[in-house]
Amino acid sequence: MKLGIVGAGSWATALAHILSKNFQSVILWARDKDVAENINQNHKNDKYLPDILLNSNISATIDLEEIFRQDIIIIAIPMQHIRETISNIKLKEEKMIISASKGIEIGSLKLPSDVIKESLDIPEENIFALSGPSFAKEVAKELPTALTLAGKDIQKAEKLQQLLNTKTFRIYISEDIKGVEIGGAVKNVIAIACGASDGLKLGNNARASLITRGLYEMTKFVPIFNANPQTIYGLSGLGDLVLTATGDLSRNRRFGLLIGEGYSVEEAIKKINQTIEGIETVKAIKQLSEKYNLELPISEMVYKVIYEKLNIKKAVDLLMNRELKKEFL
Amino acid sequence: MKLGIVGAGSWATALAHILSKNFQSVILWARDKDVAENINQNHKNDKYLPDILLNSNISATIDLEEIFRQDIIIIAIPMQHIRETISNIKLKEEKMIISASKGIEIGSLKLPSDVIKESLDIPEENIFALSGPSFAKEVAKELPTALTLAGKDIQKAEKLQQLLNTKTFRIYISEDIKGVEIGGAVKNVIAIACGASDGLKLGNNARASLITRGLYEMTKFVPIFNANPQTIYGLSGLGDLVLTATGDLSRNRRFGLLIGEGYSVEEAIKKINQTIEGIETVKAIKQLSEKYNLELPISEMVYKVIYEKLNIKKAVDLLMNRELKKEFL
């Protein structure tokens, strides 16, 4: 079996490296010719995943159509670029497509699997989402990692589970693709808030509360996407949220940290210098919250801090001094 | 209103300090005369909460009966000592008793509120549990903290909420006292596992998975104690678990860290030199899992490492190589 991956960022490269153990070959699609050449000539991706010597059956291309000629395809590019990137692809035979992208499309308010379905014009049963607490660097170093693979067709998901699972890359399966995608999207926004809290030196108690109340915000999206609430409490929801909110390898968390330390939004974006999904996702969340009248106090504050110049300390005060109430309404 | 607190450890002292803002006076019960004298003479608790100068309306006594003459009483001593400590108390009038202790009684397999109810022979409606992500040191330093106060009588709980809430000590209420207590008990065992994972340098991905699967183990206790599953995902369950499993102020986590780094159980206990609730709680959990036939792979491994000399690396291998399955069964 041959694997094609759309993307050559850190997550795409880590997936290539760990999955190259299970596939005959893995080929990455890079937008940037230098990245592709670096991979092909040196078995390295110095820009996105330095220090990892990639397995020899991994190569890269800038020809997107070549990726879609492989047996299984993983999509691992920033959420807002999925539609423009893959819309011109015409699949000649049925393929299983796995989304490893996280976010909500601004404007359409759609999750990655729906954007992929529309862009490639394929049946829902052939689309899967792979998500869970997985810093790319740790996956590439073969540290133990557990993820959820979700798809409507559970028999196909079981086949993929066998195909993707390695000794250090443990795959659980689920039928709730939308629930898995909600977690991957919302966690980045909450991680920004947790980073800001740590940047302000508010302590571990405050951060743990933000994670807890943030998970509660995540559950508000469940009825909108007709998902299963239990999924939110699994690896792709809670697990990924905990990882992103507490681990300094997360760009979203680091962006929040910088804001909390007093950097402006523009300075923080410049310092990170890679896609920070939460900054885009929070726009889509704002649109969803207005459309469906959702109460999302943490996301609301993150939005206001990024797009309405609300002072971060003022945002924390507003959060801490809300009316006293029951924990769950 | 006057507050009495059974206990003078770090959590009891931090509660005294923050709540002294809302009460006319706070009096702590110390088993150890030196601790009481230190508090009364220097407004300090050098043994358990150094660096904090206690408010002037806080005092300490070694006379337990004096505590129970105050208007509201908080119990904040190690779980396994509650029954022996308070069984001889005869309450002369109705009082509201708040449990701030966390664990399960070995042998009886009862939660703190039930042990308090039996020991003091009082109605369930007068007992409350206060729990959530709250390192004592951060509470004492007035860093923002959110907790859940649970009690069967929600009107009384609302009164207590008003009485206990401060600007930095935010109280949510709940009717699910058992659910709140399950979280406080089980989290310490999972935190030991997370500490061990970090001690073994398994990475953030592994720790986030352990927290997620650990929370799933926590839900297994819900039907046994007739609790509300939602409570597990709140501050007293998820919130406290995240805090204890990721923050180095936790004794349970630090115990696990030492085990992971290669210290023996005896050496690690000696190094911590304070009550490590999880070591006791895991015994009660083992008894519960046998009685009710529960599948608790993480707790099981913690038990075996502590009491059956299972090698910690072997325990991790056993956890990582379980049969592939669905995330939720």
XYZ file of C-alpha atoms in Angstrom:
658
model
C 0.000 0.000 0.000
C 1.171 3.509 -0.858
C 0.349 6.602 1.187
C 0.000 10.162 -0.111
C -0.070 13.147 2.212
C -1.301 16.611 1.197
C 0.988 18.932 3.143
C 4.588 18.972 4.305
C 4.358 20.917 7.552
C 5.394 19.456 10.886
C 2.276 17.297 11.367
C 2.285 16.013 7.762
C 5.988 15.153 8.055
C 5.604 13.417 11.409
C 2.724 11.338 10.013
C 4.855 10.405 7.017
C 7.705 9.333 9.271
C 5.686 7.155 11.665
C 3.450 5.662 8.952
C 6.348 4.872 6.632
C 6.832 1.813 8.858
C 3.496 0.432 7.674
C 3.439 1.532 4.007
C 5.538 0.591 1.020
C 6.082 4.286 0.298
C 4.923 7.685 1.540
C 4.850 10.789 -0.603
C 4.314 14.309 0.738
C 2.941 17.255 -1.210
C 4.765 20.515 -0.513
C 3.597 23.895 -1.791
C 7.172 25.099 -1.374
C 9.772 23.625 -3.776
C 12.609 24.083 -1.265
C 10.821 21.940 1.308
C 10.272 19.185 -1.272
C 13.909 19.287 -2.376
C 15.141 19.199 1.222
C 13.079 16.053 1.825
C 14.130 14.352 -1.422
C 17.818 15.206 -1.226
C 18.578 15.028 2.514
C 15.674 13.048 4.021
C 15.103 16.071 6.243
C 12.446 18.758 6.662
C 14.578 21.462 8.203
C 11.882 24.097 7.991
C 9.124 22.246 9.857
C 10.556 19.222 11.662
C 14.285 19.649 12.149
C 16.410 16.995 13.908
C 14.404 14.102 12.434
C 16.078 11.948 9.792
C 13.165 10.722 7.678
C 12.834 7.076 6.680
C 14.154 6.296 3.201
C 10.786 5.360 1.678
C 9.549 8.936 2.135
C 9.694 11.418 -0.731
C 8.075 14.732 -1.643
C 6.529 16.341 -4.703
C 4.992 19.643 -5.717
C 2.585 17.829 -8.039
C -0.678 17.494 -6.102
C -2.191 15.020 -8.577
C 0.541 12.528 -7.806
C -0.613 12.440 -4.174
C -4.131 11.481 -5.240
C -2.803 8.555 -7.274
C -1.666 6.808 -4.050
C -3.858 4.181 -2.322
C -4.688 6.140 0.818
C -4.584 9.934 1.121
C -4.140 12.067 4.239
C -4.914 15.797 4.144
C -2.802 17.772 6.604
C -2.789 21.433 5.597
C -4.188 24.519 7.358
C -8.004 24.431 7.486
C -8.621 27.636 5.555
C -6.532 26.356 2.595
C -8.219 22.979 2.081
C -10.898 24.055 -0.393
C -8.631 26.145 -2.639
C -5.952 23.446 -2.602
C -7.944 20.348 -3.554
C -10.961 21.653 -5.500
C -9.434 20.947 -8.910
C -8.630 17.320 -8.146
C -10.718 14.744 -10.035
C -10.576 11.334 -8.346
C -10.685 8.547 -10.946
C -11.440 5.739 -8.498
C -12.790 5.371 -4.969
C -10.182 6.286 -2.341
C -10.178 6.551 1.412
C -9.349 10.141 2.394
C -8.230 10.914 5.943
C -8.411 14.451 7.282
C -5.696 15.434 9.721
C -6.582 19.138 9.480
C -8.223 20.974 12.377
C -10.553 23.950 12.313
C -13.797 25.388 10.986
C -14.003 27.074 7.587
C -14.724 30.782 7.934
C -17.887 31.780 6.067
C -19.244 28.298 5.273
C -18.869 27.303 8.977
C -18.055 23.767 7.851
C -15.747 21.176 9.409
C -12.825 19.684 7.415
C -14.626 16.466 6.431
C -17.487 18.427 4.859
C -15.133 20.740 3.011
C -13.248 17.694 1.686
C -16.489 15.970 0.686
C -17.653 19.006 -1.273
C -14.268 19.758 -2.827
C -13.588 16.219 -4.043
C -17.257 15.333 -4.587
C -16.951 11.927 -2.892
C -19.331 9.997 -0.611
C -19.157 10.655 3.148
C -18.352 6.981 3.792
C -14.895 7.406 2.251
C -13.846 10.243 4.546
C -12.179 9.806 7.951
C -10.780 12.135 10.594
C -7.594 11.384 12.532
C -7.195 13.451 15.662
C -5.954 13.310 19.233
C -3.202 14.577 21.530
C -0.213 14.428 19.204
C 2.631 16.905 19.100
C 4.353 16.211 15.791
C 7.832 16.164 17.303
C 6.900 13.480 19.838
C 5.185 11.315 17.215
C 8.278 11.550 15.008
C 10.485 10.560 17.944
C 8.275 7.494 18.435
C 7.064 8.502 21.872
C 3.766 6.793 22.788
C 0.730 8.523 21.256
C -2.956 7.590 21.087
C -5.397 8.987 18.501
C -8.957 8.550 17.368
C -9.793 7.660 13.787
C -13.424 8.432 13.019
C -15.550 7.528 10.044
C -19.202 6.796 9.273
C -18.276 3.408 7.825
C -16.941 1.557 10.842
C -15.790 -1.490 8.810
C -13.572 0.714 6.681
C -12.401 2.498 9.819
C -11.383 -0.854 11.299
C -9.339 -1.616 8.191
C -7.607 1.751 8.436
C -7.007 1.180 12.160
C -5.040 -1.989 11.341
C -3.200 -0.158 8.570
C -2.164 2.900 10.592
C -1.506 1.444 14.049
C 2.108 1.045 15.159
C 3.668 0.085 18.471
C 3.918 3.748 19.549
C 1.053 5.186 17.490
C -2.084 3.688 18.934
C -5.350 4.108 17.016
C -8.820 3.952 18.556
C -11.838 4.082 16.258
C -15.107 5.970 16.436
C -18.150 6.527 14.214
C -18.488 10.169 15.230
C -16.454 12.114 12.687
C -18.141 15.451 13.478
C -17.528 15.087 17.213
C -13.860 14.359 16.568
C -13.585 17.441 14.343
C -15.294 19.753 16.841
C -12.635 18.891 19.411
C -9.766 19.557 17.025
C -11.188 22.954 16.106
C -12.316 24.389 19.430
C -9.296 23.250 21.465
C -7.015 25.697 19.670
C -9.096 28.657 20.813
C -9.200 27.494 24.433
C -5.448 26.849 24.270
C -4.907 30.510 23.397
C -6.852 31.471 26.543
C -4.807 29.036 28.673
C -1.579 30.393 27.252
C -2.683 33.934 28.064
C -3.539 32.880 31.619
C -0.058 31.405 32.037
C 1.503 34.483 30.428
C -0.274 36.561 33.072
C 1.064 34.159 35.754
C -2.410 33.336 37.049
C -1.342 29.872 38.175
C -2.234 26.222 37.642
C -5.640 26.480 39.345
C -6.793 29.116 36.862
C -5.492 27.135 33.905
C -7.226 23.925 35.028
C -10.496 25.851 35.394
C -10.126 27.346 31.929
C -9.564 23.880 30.474
C -12.651 22.579 32.283
C -14.915 25.475 31.348
C -13.411 25.382 27.840
C -14.406 21.746 27.461
C -17.895 22.757 28.525
C -17.883 25.353 25.712
C -16.841 22.597 23.306
C -19.972 20.616 24.170
C -22.141 23.523 22.972
C -21.218 22.644 19.359
C -22.408 19.053 19.641
C -26.085 19.608 18.726
C -25.183 21.998 15.888
C -23.140 19.341 14.084
C -25.336 16.461 15.256
C -22.356 14.858 17.029
C -22.131 12.467 19.986
C -21.427 14.307 23.269
C -19.229 11.459 24.542
C -16.668 12.129 21.817
C -15.869 15.503 23.403
C -14.544 13.652 26.468
C -12.217 11.475 24.428
C -8.748 11.763 22.902
C -9.777 14.176 20.127
C -11.600 16.532 22.513
C -10.393 16.525 26.087
C -7.098 14.800 25.240
C -6.056 17.219 22.542
C -7.297 20.195 24.588
C -5.207 19.168 27.603
C -2.156 18.690 25.401
C -2.514 21.959 23.512
C -3.368 23.972 26.611
C -0.491 22.698 28.761
C 2.324 21.838 26.345
C 4.720 24.477 25.083
C 5.124 22.796 21.691
C 1.692 24.201 20.779
C 1.723 27.311 18.603
C -1.735 28.316 19.840
C -0.667 28.107 23.458
C 2.561 30.018 22.717
C 0.599 32.738 20.940
C -1.558 33.100 24.076
C 1.532 33.129 26.309
C 2.990 36.035 24.346
C -0.278 37.996 24.560
C -0.378 37.360 28.319
C 3.203 38.557 28.646
C 2.230 41.855 27.047
C 3.066 41.454 23.343
C 0.563 42.861 20.847
C -1.393 40.469 18.614
C 0.703 41.518 15.608
C 4.006 41.022 17.447
C 2.921 37.596 18.706
C 1.878 36.439 15.218
C 5.211 37.608 13.840
C 7.153 35.808 16.554
C 5.386 32.461 15.966
C 5.712 32.777 12.172
C 3.623 29.662 11.365
C -0.127 29.089 11.004
C -1.910 29.583 14.342
C -5.191 27.774 13.665
C -7.005 29.221 16.698
C -6.779 32.763 15.347
C -8.809 31.740 12.300
C -11.055 29.248 14.072
C -12.202 31.827 16.618
C -13.633 33.889 13.728
C -15.723 30.935 12.585
C -16.733 30.283 16.204
C -17.867 33.871 16.551
C -20.010 33.442 13.422
C -21.452 30.166 14.762
C -22.189 31.684 18.152
C -24.135 34.523 16.534
C -26.003 32.212 14.185
C -27.019 29.731 16.913
C -27.033 32.062 19.905
C -24.400 30.123 21.883
C -22.987 31.232 25.250
C -19.202 30.884 24.853
C -17.563 33.224 27.363
C -13.957 32.048 26.878
C -14.045 32.021 23.055
C -15.791 35.394 23.147
C -12.921 36.874 25.188
C -10.299 35.363 22.877
C -12.118 36.910 19.907
C -12.311 40.311 21.561
C -8.650 40.275 22.566
C -7.523 39.378 19.033
C -9.971 41.378 16.908
C -11.378 44.125 19.126
C -8.272 45.149 21.067
C -9.783 44.186 24.444
C -7.051 44.328 27.088
C -6.140 40.819 28.246
C -6.314 41.674 31.964
C -9.727 43.217 31.489
C -10.804 40.003 29.707
C -9.737 37.896 32.707
C -11.588 40.205 35.105
C -14.745 39.886 33.030
C -14.458 36.090 33.073
C -13.826 35.844 36.834
C -16.635 38.192 37.824
C -19.534 36.647 35.955
C -22.690 35.990 37.965
C -22.501 33.106 40.479
C -24.289 30.042 39.176
C -24.638 26.306 38.980
C -21.758 24.493 37.311
C -23.931 22.921 34.596
C -27.160 24.548 33.416
C -20.353 33.967 61.279
C -17.509 31.894 62.686
C -15.730 29.143 60.777
C -14.100 26.037 62.274
C -11.747 23.844 60.248
C -10.768 20.293 61.227
C -7.166 20.078 60.078
C -4.169 22.355 59.815
C -2.365 20.954 56.778
C -1.694 23.003 53.670
C -5.242 22.801 52.293
C -6.896 23.527 55.665
C -4.588 26.503 56.188
C -5.135 27.900 52.699
C -8.915 27.626 53.193
C -8.618 29.434 56.531
C -6.607 32.200 54.921
C -8.892 32.871 51.954
C -12.142 32.420 53.910
C -11.011 34.651 56.781
C -12.000 37.519 54.484
C -15.635 36.436 54.714
C -15.878 35.230 58.333
C -15.608 37.030 61.653
C -13.066 34.421 62.781
C -11.552 31.140 61.602
C -10.179 28.500 63.933
C -8.106 25.525 62.796
C -7.764 22.220 64.611
C -4.221 20.846 64.650
C -3.317 17.410 65.880
C 0.213 18.699 66.441
C 0.672 21.262 69.264
C 3.689 22.865 67.548
C 1.642 23.654 64.445
C -1.101 25.257 66.578
C 1.417 27.333 68.507
C 3.154 28.449 65.325
C -0.191 29.696 63.975
C -1.232 31.411 67.213
C 2.109 33.041 67.966
C 3.459 33.944 64.528
C 0.418 33.819 62.208
C 2.386 31.281 60.180
C 2.148 27.576 59.381
C 5.790 26.917 58.624
C 5.345 23.161 58.424
C 2.580 23.062 55.799
C 2.206 26.451 54.130
C 5.381 28.464 54.578
C 5.756 31.997 53.149
C 2.113 32.906 53.844
C 1.410 35.400 56.623
C -2.032 34.392 57.871
C -4.771 36.953 58.451
C -5.087 38.087 62.071
C -8.559 36.614 62.661
C -7.169 33.073 62.228
C -6.210 30.996 65.259
C -5.587 27.318 66.024
C -6.476 24.871 68.774
C -5.808 21.254 69.678
C -9.302 21.000 71.204
C -11.482 19.394 68.528
C -14.734 20.177 70.348
C -14.068 23.884 70.040
C -14.119 23.540 66.237
C -17.591 22.016 66.337
C -18.910 24.960 68.395
C -18.350 27.305 65.394
C -21.208 28.125 62.982
C -19.864 26.344 59.908
C -17.361 23.473 59.955
C -14.969 22.332 57.220
C -13.276 18.940 57.450
C -9.888 18.905 55.722
C -7.855 15.972 57.012
C -6.569 12.839 55.236
C -9.468 10.569 54.201
C -8.412 7.519 56.185
C -8.340 9.548 59.453
C -11.808 11.112 59.262
C -13.736 8.393 61.120
C -11.281 7.981 64.013
C -10.934 11.752 64.390
C -14.571 12.868 64.566
C -16.484 9.817 65.832
C -16.602 11.031 69.443
C -18.058 14.430 68.598
C -21.645 14.982 69.708
C -23.238 17.881 67.824
C -25.689 19.762 70.085
C -27.384 21.699 67.291
C -27.794 21.457 63.513
C -24.651 22.579 61.678
C -23.584 22.686 58.070
C -20.515 20.472 57.617
C -18.352 20.851 54.515
C -15.989 18.088 53.469
C -12.758 19.213 51.831
C -11.194 15.746 52.173
C -10.608 13.535 49.133
C -10.517 9.756 48.885
C -12.388 6.523 49.527
C -12.302 4.783 52.917
C -10.477 1.466 52.708
C -12.676 -1.419 53.850
C -16.034 0.399 54.012
C -15.469 1.712 50.445
C -17.328 4.892 51.413
C -16.817 8.468 50.237
C -16.023 11.271 52.730
C -19.610 12.581 52.993
C -20.911 9.150 54.004
C -18.150 8.651 56.541
C -18.931 12.087 58.016
C -22.666 11.352 58.068
C -22.136 8.098 59.950
C -19.499 9.469 62.305
C -21.475 12.557 63.354
C -24.910 10.930 62.946
C -26.363 13.919 61.066
C -28.786 14.158 58.124
C -27.368 14.046 54.610
C -28.878 17.481 53.857
C -26.393 19.164 56.186
C -23.304 17.785 54.465
C -21.517 19.440 51.543
C -18.393 18.706 49.522
C -16.022 21.431 48.332
C -13.690 20.314 45.570
C -11.985 21.491 42.391
C -8.606 22.384 40.921
C -7.014 24.164 43.858
C -3.377 23.975 44.846
C -3.296 25.303 48.413
C -0.375 27.606 47.790
C -2.112 29.349 44.870
C -5.368 29.766 46.818
C -3.434 31.310 49.707
C -1.684 33.695 47.324
C -5.117 34.758 46.040
C -4.586 33.517 42.522
C -7.901 32.889 40.697
C -9.463 29.542 41.606
C -12.843 27.959 40.820
C -14.417 25.165 42.860
C -17.632 23.205 43.082
C -19.666 23.090 46.280
C -22.098 20.184 46.231
C -24.965 19.315 48.525
C -28.328 17.577 48.338
C -30.085 20.664 49.678
C -29.501 23.184 46.922
C -31.002 26.111 48.880
C -28.490 25.577 51.666
C -25.742 25.167 49.062
C -26.707 28.544 47.570
C -26.380 30.146 50.995
C -22.954 28.594 51.455
C -21.970 29.740 47.953
C -22.647 33.358 48.939
C -20.798 32.834 52.216
C -17.658 31.249 50.761
C -17.240 33.080 47.445
C -14.510 35.715 47.196
C -13.151 37.712 44.282
C -10.433 35.104 43.615
C -12.180 32.016 45.047
C -15.125 31.377 42.768
C -17.766 28.872 43.896
C -20.089 26.981 41.564
C -22.818 24.816 43.076
C -24.070 21.329 42.303
C -26.524 18.830 43.795
C -24.284 15.863 43.024
C -22.175 15.392 46.141
C -21.178 11.808 45.240
C -20.056 12.790 41.744
C -17.905 15.553 43.182
C -16.331 13.143 45.655
C -15.583 10.482 43.025
C -13.502 13.018 41.101
C -11.523 14.064 44.161
C -10.717 10.451 44.983
C -9.878 8.908 41.618
C -7.828 11.835 40.270
C -5.037 11.180 42.758
C -4.497 7.668 41.399
C -4.425 8.834 37.777
C -2.051 11.642 38.763
C 0.403 9.027 40.053
C 0.291 7.346 36.626
C 0.824 10.680 34.842
C 3.752 11.509 37.113
C 5.293 8.116 36.358
C 4.850 8.710 32.614
C 6.654 12.044 32.920
C 9.337 10.475 35.104
C 9.926 7.978 32.304
C 10.070 10.915 29.827
C 7.263 9.515 27.669
C 6.204 12.982 26.542
C 3.154 15.232 26.549
C 1.165 13.081 24.111
C 1.339 10.094 26.460
C 0.375 12.193 29.475
C -2.627 13.726 27.696
C -3.806 10.228 26.726
C -3.427 8.996 30.287
C -5.498 11.933 31.543
C -8.191 11.187 28.938
C -8.329 7.457 29.558
C -8.089 8.172 33.301
C -11.162 10.364 33.115
C -12.906 7.499 31.342
C -11.965 5.239 34.282
C -13.448 7.838 36.630
C -16.822 7.526 34.886
C -16.941 3.822 35.785
C -17.647 4.767 39.419
C -20.693 6.878 38.558
C -23.327 4.090 38.623
C -21.848 2.544 41.785
C -22.373 5.714 43.794
C -25.511 6.729 41.897
C -23.871 9.967 40.755
C -24.466 12.212 37.743
C -22.019 11.484 34.891
C -21.844 15.178 33.929
C -20.148 16.001 37.240
C -17.088 14.000 36.177
C -16.498 16.514 33.366
C -16.598 19.497 35.714
C -14.173 21.270 38.031
C -14.125 18.518 40.680
C -13.467 15.756 38.144
C -11.706 16.798 34.974
C -10.505 20.122 36.434
C -8.873 18.641 39.490
C -7.482 15.725 37.463
C -5.825 18.065 34.952
C -4.362 20.142 37.774
C -3.053 17.203 39.789
C -1.716 15.361 36.756
C 0.165 18.311 35.261
C 1.176 20.531 38.195
C 4.291 19.848 40.201
C 2.751 21.119 43.436
C 0.829 17.832 43.628
C 2.260 15.225 45.993
C 0.577 12.408 44.053
C 2.135 13.530 40.799
C 5.530 13.976 42.430
C 5.317 10.478 43.924
C 4.683 9.127 40.413
C 7.533 11.199 38.983
C 9.962 9.654 41.483
C 8.772 6.124 40.657
C 9.209 6.884 36.954
C 12.699 8.186 37.584
C 13.623 4.875 39.178
C 13.121 5.382 42.917
C 11.526 2.547 44.862
C 8.043 3.021 46.355
C 9.529 3.239 49.860
C 12.149 5.804 48.819
C 9.532 7.930 47.048
C 7.188 7.904 50.073
C 10.086 8.919 52.309
C 11.071 11.768 49.989
C 7.544 13.238 49.843
C 7.077 12.873 53.629
C 3.406 13.968 53.650
C 0.155 12.077 53.078
C -0.079 10.852 49.450
C -3.822 10.182 49.182
C -3.571 8.182 45.951
C -1.518 5.438 47.584
C -4.398 4.725 49.965
C -7.205 5.440 47.503
C -5.870 2.924 44.992
C -6.350 0.183 47.631
C -10.015 1.120 47.988
C -10.321 1.307 44.186
C -8.866 -2.171 43.885
C -11.485 -3.439 46.360
C -14.265 -1.646 44.462
C -13.074 -2.992 41.111
C -13.163 -6.551 42.468
C -16.552 -6.105 44.096
C -18.202 -4.562 41.009
C -16.070 -6.140 38.299
C -14.822 -2.838 36.840
C -12.265 -2.548 34.025
C -9.749 0.038 35.267
C -6.463 -0.582 33.430
C -4.611 2.521 34.663
C -5.608 2.159 38.328
C -4.794 -1.538 38.118
C -1.252 -0.755 36.941
C -0.765 1.863 39.682
C -1.889 -0.716 42.248
C 0.457 -3.366 40.893
C 3.426 -1.000 40.779
C 2.877 0.104 44.396
C 1.776 -3.154 46.038
C 2.945 -5.979 43.801
C 6.368 -4.703 42.740
C 5.447 -4.594 39.025
C 8.203 -2.807 37.124
C 6.997 0.605 35.926
C 8.284 0.157 32.367
C 6.569 -3.203 32.136
C 3.350 -1.514 33.336
C 3.563 1.040 30.510
C 4.177 -1.701 27.943
C 1.117 -3.579 29.178
C -1.003 -0.423 28.885
C 0.242 0.462 25.381
C -0.196 -3.006 23.954
C -3.769 -3.741 24.917
C -6.057 -5.006 22.179
C -7.091 -2.421 19.558
C -10.621 -1.238 20.143
C -13.250 1.453 19.924
C -12.611 4.497 22.073
C -15.854 4.152 24.035
C -17.559 0.806 24.559
